[in-house]
């Protein structure tokens, strides 16, 4: 039986061959996935996306002991460049209040015009742009949300808490609402609040 002897050069050759096979395999996978392995990653892509100054997002139904079906949906954002101007917030809101699931009721959609968050509590207002209740069309309404975290039921409030229904009040000031007193119905959704950290003024 012949004896096989590995020299330093043959060992080095095997190592180089193995490296080339690994490289070729990785390139093949990238090519199959459509990735351009020859394109350098731009510096902008390497940087993390800038954090928003504040945000309120999510959708959920309210807990009621009646047959009422009440849903709130928010997609409100305050850009980092507007950290000192909560009245520059953008986004949308929607609420639906039906006498029962699939039954009669009112609904409204609109654009966010103010957003302030403190910790996990948010207050926002917006102008109604679409609704089946004519007298509130074009009016401002307010909302508040307490994001209580994973596994816990969030809370929601709204500017018409004392009147029982939206009034379409055009004099409601921005970012004004009642405290978040209602509770989300378990398993129907969740809200997420991004805390606002405005720069505090410094003494001269």
PDB file of N, CA and C in Angstrom, residues 117-190:
ATOM      1  N   UNK A 117     -46.609  62.976  22.617  1.00  0.00           N
ATOM      2  CA  UNK A 117     -46.529  61.750  23.396  1.00  0.00           C
ATOM      3  C   UNK A 117     -45.610  61.973  24.587  1.00  0.00           C
ATOM      4  N   UNK A 118     -45.955  61.349  25.698  1.00  0.00           N
ATOM      5  CA  UNK A 118     -45.129  61.405  26.900  1.00  0.00           C
ATOM      6  C   UNK A 118     -45.006  60.006  27.450  1.00  0.00           C
ATOM      7  N   UNK A 119     -43.811  59.420  27.358  1.00  0.00           N
ATOM      8  CA  UNK A 119     -43.684  58.017  27.716  1.00  0.00           C
ATOM      9  C   UNK A 119     -44.520  57.194  26.753  1.00  0.00           C
ATOM     10  N   UNK A 120     -45.441  56.412  27.284  1.00  0.00           N
ATOM     11  CA  UNK A 120     -46.287  55.568  26.447  1.00  0.00           C
ATOM     12  C   UNK A 120     -47.725  56.091  26.355  1.00  0.00           C
ATOM     13  N   UNK A 121     -47.906  57.386  26.609  1.00  0.00           N
ATOM     14  CA  UNK A 121     -49.222  58.010  26.466  1.00  0.00           C
ATOM     15  C   UNK A 121     -49.167  59.025  25.332  1.00  0.00           C
ATOM     16  N   UNK A 122     -50.173  58.993  24.460  1.00  0.00           N
ATOM     17  CA  UNK A 122     -50.212  59.894  23.309  1.00  0.00           C
ATOM     18  C   UNK A 122     -51.516  60.677  23.295  1.00  0.00           C
ATOM     19  N   UNK A 123     -51.429  61.922  22.838  1.00  0.00           N
ATOM     20  CA  UNK A 123     -52.607  62.741  22.585  1.00  0.00           C
ATOM     21  C   UNK A 123     -52.478  63.289  21.174  1.00  0.00           C
ATOM     22  N   UNK A 124     -53.554  63.174  20.409  1.00  0.00           N
ATOM     23  CA  UNK A 124     -53.523  63.633  19.018  1.00  0.00           C
ATOM     24  C   UNK A 124     -54.864  64.248  18.640  1.00  0.00           C
ATOM     25  N   UNK A 125     -54.812  65.089  17.630  1.00  0.00           N
ATOM     26  CA  UNK A 125     -56.047  65.629  17.051  1.00  0.00           C
ATOM     27  C   UNK A 125     -55.962  65.530  15.545  1.00  0.00           C
ATOM     28  N   UNK A 126     -57.123  65.650  14.906  1.00  0.00           N
ATOM     29  CA  UNK A 126     -57.158  65.609  13.451  1.00  0.00           C
ATOM     30  C   UNK A 126     -58.448  66.198  12.914  1.00  0.00           C
ATOM     31  N   UNK A 127     -58.437  66.493  11.631  1.00  0.00           N
ATOM     32  CA  UNK A 127     -59.588  67.069  10.945  1.00  0.00           C
ATOM     33  C   UNK A 127     -60.305  65.970  10.165  1.00  0.00           C
ATOM     34  N   UNK A 128     -61.614  65.856  10.374  1.00  0.00           N
ATOM     35  CA  UNK A 128     -62.408  64.850   9.674  1.00  0.00           C
ATOM     36  C   UNK A 128     -62.553  65.230   8.203  1.00  0.00           C
ATOM     37  N   UNK A 129     -62.186  64.323   7.317  1.00  0.00           N
ATOM     38  CA  UNK A 129     -62.256  64.585   5.875  1.00  0.00           C
ATOM     39  C   UNK A 129     -63.286  63.711   5.165  1.00  0.00           C
ATOM     40  N   UNK A 130     -63.663  62.594   5.799  1.00  0.00           N
ATOM     41  CA  UNK A 130     -64.688  61.706   5.237  1.00  0.00           C
ATOM     42  C   UNK A 130     -65.541  61.164   6.375  1.00  0.00           C
ATOM     43  N   UNK A 131     -66.853  61.170   6.213  1.00  0.00           N
ATOM     44  CA  UNK A 131     -67.739  60.649   7.257  1.00  0.00           C
ATOM     45  C   UNK A 131     -69.157  60.487   6.719  1.00  0.00           C
ATOM     46  N   UNK A 132     -69.936  59.667   7.394  1.00  0.00           N
ATOM     47  CA  UNK A 132     -71.343  59.535   7.022  1.00  0.00           C
ATOM     48  C   UNK A 132     -72.237  60.374   7.941  1.00  0.00           C
ATOM     49  N   UNK A 133     -71.595  61.208   8.775  1.00  0.00           N
ATOM     50  CA  UNK A 133     -72.324  62.122   9.656  1.00  0.00           C
ATOM     51  C   UNK A 133     -72.008  63.547   9.210  1.00  0.00           C
ATOM     52  N   UNK A 134     -72.880  64.144   8.443  1.00  0.00           N
ATOM     53  CA  UNK A 134     -72.608  65.425   7.790  1.00  0.00           C
ATOM     54  C   UNK A 134     -72.222  66.540   8.744  1.00  0.00           C
ATOM     55  N   UNK A 135     -72.858  66.599   9.922  1.00  0.00           N
ATOM     56  CA  UNK A 135     -72.631  67.743  10.809  1.00  0.00           C
ATOM     57  C   UNK A 135     -71.236  67.759  11.439  1.00  0.00           C
ATOM     58  N   UNK A 136     -70.501  66.657  11.376  1.00  0.00           N
ATOM     59  CA  UNK A 136     -69.150  66.661  11.942  1.00  0.00           C
ATOM     60  C   UNK A 136     -68.075  66.746  10.868  1.00  0.00           C
ATOM     61  N   UNK A 137     -68.479  66.742   9.605  1.00  0.00           N
ATOM     62  CA  UNK A 137     -67.509  66.812   8.504  1.00  0.00           C
ATOM     63  C   UNK A 137     -66.723  68.121   8.577  1.00  0.00           C
ATOM     64  N   UNK A 138     -65.414  68.028   8.508  1.00  0.00           N
ATOM     65  CA  UNK A 138     -64.562  69.213   8.563  1.00  0.00           C
ATOM     66  C   UNK A 138     -64.211  69.653   9.965  1.00  0.00           C
ATOM     67  N   UNK A 139     -64.778  69.014  10.971  1.00  0.00           N
ATOM     68  CA  UNK A 139     -64.490  69.377  12.353  1.00  0.00           C
ATOM     69  C   UNK A 139     -63.240  68.704  12.889  1.00  0.00           C
ATOM     70  N   UNK A 140     -62.755  69.220  14.021  1.00  0.00           N
ATOM     71  CA  UNK A 140     -61.568  68.631  14.651  1.00  0.00           C
ATOM     72  C   UNK A 140     -62.008  67.730  15.803  1.00  0.00           C
ATOM     73  N   UNK A 141     -61.358  66.575  15.930  1.00  0.00           N
ATOM     74  CA  UNK A 141     -61.601  65.639  17.023  1.00  0.00           C
ATOM     75  C   UNK A 141     -60.273  65.268  17.660  1.00  0.00           C
ATOM     76  N   UNK A 142     -60.327  64.882  18.926  1.00  0.00           N
ATOM     77  CA  UNK A 142     -59.109  64.542  19.646  1.00  0.00           C
ATOM     78  C   UNK A 142     -59.128  63.119  20.165  1.00  0.00           C
ATOM     79  N   UNK A 143     -57.944  62.555  20.357  1.00  0.00           N
ATOM     80  CA  UNK A 143     -57.795  61.186  20.826  1.00  0.00           C
ATOM     81  C   UNK A 143     -56.660  61.094  21.841  1.00  0.00           C
ATOM     82  N   UNK A 144     -56.751  60.118  22.714  1.00  0.00           N
ATOM     83  CA  UNK A 144     -55.646  59.825  23.627  1.00  0.00           C
ATOM     84  C   UNK A 144     -55.494  58.310  23.723  1.00  0.00           C
ATOM     85  N   UNK A 145     -54.268  57.853  23.864  1.00  0.00           N
ATOM     86  CA  UNK A 145     -53.980  56.423  23.923  1.00  0.00           C
ATOM     87  C   UNK A 145     -52.910  56.151  24.980  1.00  0.00           C
ATOM     88  N   UNK A 146     -53.136  55.115  25.770  1.00  0.00           N
ATOM     89  CA  UNK A 146     -52.117  54.638  26.708  1.00  0.00           C
ATOM     90  C   UNK A 146     -51.663  53.261  26.235  1.00  0.00           C
ATOM     91  N   UNK A 147     -50.456  53.209  25.714  1.00  0.00           N
ATOM     92  CA  UNK A 147     -49.847  51.965  25.255  1.00  0.00           C
ATOM     93  C   UNK A 147     -49.269  51.250  26.480  1.00  0.00           C
ATOM     94  N   UNK A 148     -49.954  50.226  26.961  1.00  0.00           N
ATOM     95  CA  UNK A 148     -49.564  49.579  28.206  1.00  0.00           C
ATOM     96  C   UNK A 148     -48.585  48.420  28.022  1.00  0.00           C
ATOM     97  N   UNK A 149     -48.196  48.189  26.762  1.00  0.00           N
ATOM     98  CA  UNK A 149     -47.172  47.185  26.521  1.00  0.00           C
ATOM     99  C   UNK A 149     -47.733  45.820  26.185  1.00  0.00           C
ATOM    100  N   UNK A 150     -46.839  44.922  25.792  1.00  0.00           N
ATOM    101  CA  UNK A 150     -47.208  43.585  25.342  1.00  0.00           C
ATOM    102  C   UNK A 150     -47.918  42.797  26.448  1.00  0.00           C
ATOM    103  N   UNK A 151     -49.018  42.180  26.068  1.00  0.00           N
ATOM    104  CA  UNK A 151     -49.746  41.335  27.003  1.00  0.00           C
ATOM    105  C   UNK A 151     -50.720  42.075  27.899  1.00  0.00           C
ATOM    106  N   UNK A 152     -50.752  43.403  27.802  1.00  0.00           N
ATOM    107  CA  UNK A 152     -51.672  44.191  28.616  1.00  0.00           C
ATOM    108  C   UNK A 152     -52.645  44.950  27.709  1.00  0.00           C
ATOM    109  N   UNK A 153     -53.809  45.298  28.249  1.00  0.00           N
ATOM    110  CA  UNK A 153     -54.831  45.967  27.460  1.00  0.00           C
ATOM    111  C   UNK A 153     -54.611  47.477  27.437  1.00  0.00           C
ATOM    112  N   UNK A 154     -54.442  48.024  26.234  1.00  0.00           N
ATOM    113  CA  UNK A 154     -54.268  49.459  26.071  1.00  0.00           C
ATOM    114  C   UNK A 154     -55.559  50.197  26.409  1.00  0.00           C
ATOM    115  N   UNK A 155     -55.435  51.517  26.564  1.00  0.00           N
ATOM    116  CA  UNK A 155     -56.600  52.341  26.867  1.00  0.00           C
ATOM    117  C   UNK A 155     -56.720  53.460  25.843  1.00  0.00           C
ATOM    118  N   UNK A 156     -57.954  53.921  25.616  1.00  0.00           N
ATOM    119  CA  UNK A 156     -58.222  54.951  24.604  1.00  0.00           C
ATOM    120  C   UNK A 156     -59.221  55.977  25.147  1.00  0.00           C
ATOM    121  N   UNK A 157     -59.013  57.230  24.769  1.00  0.00           N
ATOM    122  CA  UNK A 157     -59.953  58.295  25.109  1.00  0.00           C
ATOM    123  C   UNK A 157     -60.218  59.148  23.884  1.00  0.00           C
ATOM    124  N   UNK A 158     -61.225  60.018  23.961  1.00  0.00           N
ATOM    125  CA  UNK A 158     -61.565  60.869  22.809  1.00  0.00           C
ATOM    126  C   UNK A 158     -62.253  62.139  23.291  1.00  0.00           C
ATOM    127  N   UNK A 159     -62.192  63.159  22.458  1.00  0.00           N
ATOM    128  CA  UNK A 159     -62.632  64.496  22.857  1.00  0.00           C
ATOM    129  C   UNK A 159     -64.125  64.614  23.124  1.00  0.00           C
ATOM    130  N   UNK A 160     -64.926  63.670  22.623  1.00  0.00           N
ATOM    131  CA  UNK A 160     -66.373  63.737  22.831  1.00  0.00           C
ATOM    132  C   UNK A 160     -66.833  62.840  23.980  1.00  0.00           C
ATOM    133  N   UNK A 161     -65.929  62.512  24.895  1.00  0.00           N
ATOM    134  CA  UNK A 161     -66.283  61.642  26.020  1.00  0.00           C
ATOM    135  C   UNK A 161     -67.427  62.220  26.852  1.00  0.00           C
ATOM    136  N   UNK A 162     -67.476  63.547  27.019  1.00  0.00           N
ATOM    137  CA  UNK A 162     -68.506  64.175  27.848  1.00  0.00           C
ATOM    138  C   UNK A 162     -69.817  64.382  27.121  1.00  0.00           C
ATOM    139  N   UNK A 163     -69.815  64.334  25.798  1.00  0.00           N
ATOM    140  CA  UNK A 163     -71.033  64.598  25.020  1.00  0.00           C
ATOM    141  C   UNK A 163     -71.666  63.327  24.467  1.00  0.00           C
ATOM    142  N   UNK A 164     -70.901  62.231  24.463  1.00  0.00           N
ATOM    143  CA  UNK A 164     -71.453  60.963  24.004  1.00  0.00           C
ATOM    144  C   UNK A 164     -71.321  60.716  22.522  1.00  0.00           C
ATOM    145  N   UNK A 165     -71.054  61.744  21.757  1.00  0.00           N
ATOM    146  CA  UNK A 165     -70.867  61.600  20.315  1.00  0.00           C
ATOM    147  C   UNK A 165     -70.056  62.778  19.792  1.00  0.00           C
ATOM    148  N   UNK A 166     -69.345  62.610  18.670  1.00  0.00           N
ATOM    149  CA  UNK A 166     -68.562  63.719  18.109  1.00  0.00           C
ATOM    150  C   UNK A 166     -69.463  64.908  17.780  1.00  0.00           C
ATOM    151  N   UNK A 167     -68.977  66.105  18.090  1.00  0.00           N
ATOM    152  CA  UNK A 167     -69.765  67.314  17.830  1.00  0.00           C
ATOM    153  C   UNK A 167     -69.308  68.058  16.583  1.00  0.00           C
ATOM    154  N   UNK A 168     -68.138  67.689  16.067  1.00  0.00           N
ATOM    155  CA  UNK A 168     -67.630  68.413  14.905  1.00  0.00           C
ATOM    156  C   UNK A 168     -67.200  69.810  15.263  1.00  0.00           C
ATOM    157  N   UNK A 169     -66.765  69.990  16.504  1.00  0.00           N
ATOM    158  CA  UNK A 169     -66.370  71.304  17.003  1.00  0.00           C
ATOM    159  C   UNK A 169     -65.124  71.812  16.284  1.00  0.00           C
ATOM    160  N   UNK A 170     -65.266  72.879  15.543  1.00  0.00           N
ATOM    161  CA  UNK A 170     -64.129  73.445  14.811  1.00  0.00           C
ATOM    162  C   UNK A 170     -63.255  74.313  15.710  1.00  0.00           C
ATOM    163  N   UNK A 171     -63.687  74.520  16.971  1.00  0.00           N
ATOM    164  CA  UNK A 171     -62.920  75.349  17.894  1.00  0.00           C
ATOM    165  C   UNK A 171     -62.042  74.520  18.832  1.00  0.00           C
ATOM    166  N   UNK A 172     -62.117  73.222  18.736  1.00  0.00           N
ATOM    167  CA  UNK A 172     -61.277  72.369  19.576  1.00  0.00           C
ATOM    168  C   UNK A 172     -59.809  72.656  19.283  1.00  0.00           C
ATOM    169  N   UNK A 173     -59.039  72.929  20.323  1.00  0.00           N
ATOM    170  CA  UNK A 173     -57.626  73.235  20.111  1.00  0.00           C
ATOM    171  C   UNK A 173     -56.834  71.974  19.786  1.00  0.00           C
ATOM    172  N   UNK A 174     -55.696  72.153  19.135  1.00  0.00           N
ATOM    173  CA  UNK A 174     -54.876  71.027  18.702  1.00  0.00           C
ATOM    174  C   UNK A 174     -54.314  70.253  19.900  1.00  0.00           C
ATOM    175  N   UNK A 175     -54.194  68.948  19.705  1.00  0.00           N
ATOM    176  CA  UNK A 175     -53.658  68.026  20.709  1.00  0.00           C
ATOM    177  C   UNK A 175     -54.454  68.050  22.013  1.00  0.00           C
ATOM    178  N   UNK A 176     -55.763  68.240  21.908  1.00  0.00           N
ATOM    179  CA  UNK A 176     -56.621  68.281  23.087  1.00  0.00           C
ATOM    180  C   UNK A 176     -57.589  67.098  23.071  1.00  0.00           C
ATOM    181  N   UNK A 177     -57.668  66.358  24.174  1.00  0.00           N
ATOM    182  CA  UNK A 177     -58.571  65.207  24.245  1.00  0.00           C
ATOM    183  C   UNK A 177     -58.829  64.824  25.691  1.00  0.00           C
ATOM    184  N   UNK A 178     -59.818  63.952  25.898  1.00  0.00           N
ATOM    185  CA  UNK A 178     -60.069  63.413  27.236  1.00  0.00           C
ATOM    186  C   UNK A 178     -59.028  62.336  27.547  1.00  0.00           C
ATOM    187  N   UNK A 179     -58.904  62.024  28.824  1.00  0.00           N
ATOM    188  CA  UNK A 179     -57.952  60.987  29.246  1.00  0.00           C
ATOM    189  C   UNK A 179     -58.340  59.638  28.653  1.00  0.00           C
ATOM    190  N   UNK A 180     -57.358  58.727  28.479  1.00  0.00           N
ATOM    191  CA  UNK A 180     -57.657  57.392  27.921  1.00  0.00           C
ATOM    192  C   UNK A 180     -58.388  56.526  28.950  1.00  0.00           C
ATOM    193  N   UNK A 181     -59.717  56.542  28.901  1.00  0.00           N
ATOM    194  CA  UNK A 181     -60.525  55.868  29.916  1.00  0.00           C
ATOM    195  C   UNK A 181     -61.109  54.532  29.459  1.00  0.00           C
ATOM    196  N   UNK A 182     -61.244  54.327  28.139  1.00  0.00           N
ATOM    197  CA  UNK A 182     -61.788  53.056  27.642  1.00  0.00           C
ATOM    198  C   UNK A 182     -60.683  52.006  27.528  1.00  0.00           C
ATOM    199  N   UNK A 183     -61.077  50.748  27.594  1.00  0.00           N
ATOM    200  CA  UNK A 183     -60.126  49.640  27.486  1.00  0.00           C
ATOM    201  C   UNK A 183     -60.313  48.882  26.182  1.00  0.00           C
ATOM    202  N   UNK A 184     -59.216  48.482  25.590  1.00  0.00           N
ATOM    203  CA  UNK A 184     -59.249  47.701  24.352  1.00  0.00           C
ATOM    204  C   UNK A 184     -59.806  46.301  24.636  1.00  0.00           C
ATOM    205  N   UNK A 185     -60.607  45.799  23.696  1.00  0.00           N
ATOM    206  CA  UNK A 185     -61.124  44.434  23.839  1.00  0.00           C
ATOM    207  C   UNK A 185     -60.003  43.458  23.528  1.00  0.00           C
ATOM    208  N   UNK A 186     -59.798  42.491  24.415  1.00  0.00           N
ATOM    209  CA  UNK A 186     -58.701  41.537  24.290  1.00  0.00           C
ATOM    210  C   UNK A 186     -58.746  40.796  22.957  1.00  0.00           C
ATOM    211  N   UNK A 187     -57.592  40.732  22.302  1.00  0.00           N
ATOM    212  CA  UNK A 187     -57.467  39.987  21.063  1.00  0.00           C
ATOM    213  C   UNK A 187     -57.929  40.712  19.818  1.00  0.00           C
ATOM    214  N   UNK A 188     -58.274  42.002  19.931  1.00  0.00           N
ATOM    215  CA  UNK A 188     -58.775  42.736  18.756  1.00  0.00           C
ATOM    216  C   UNK A 188     -57.768  43.703  18.163  1.00  0.00           C
ATOM    217  N   UNK A 189     -56.616  43.843  18.783  1.00  0.00           N
ATOM    218  CA  UNK A 189     -55.626  44.764  18.236  1.00  0.00           C
ATOM    219  C   UNK A 189     -54.735  45.344  19.316  1.00  0.00           C
ATOM    220  N   UNK A 190     -53.909  46.305  18.919  1.00  0.00           N
ATOM    221  CA  UNK A 190     -52.923  46.862  19.831  1.00  0.00           C
ATOM    222  C   UNK A 190     -52.489  48.226  19.311  1.00  0.00           C
TER     223      UNK A 190
END
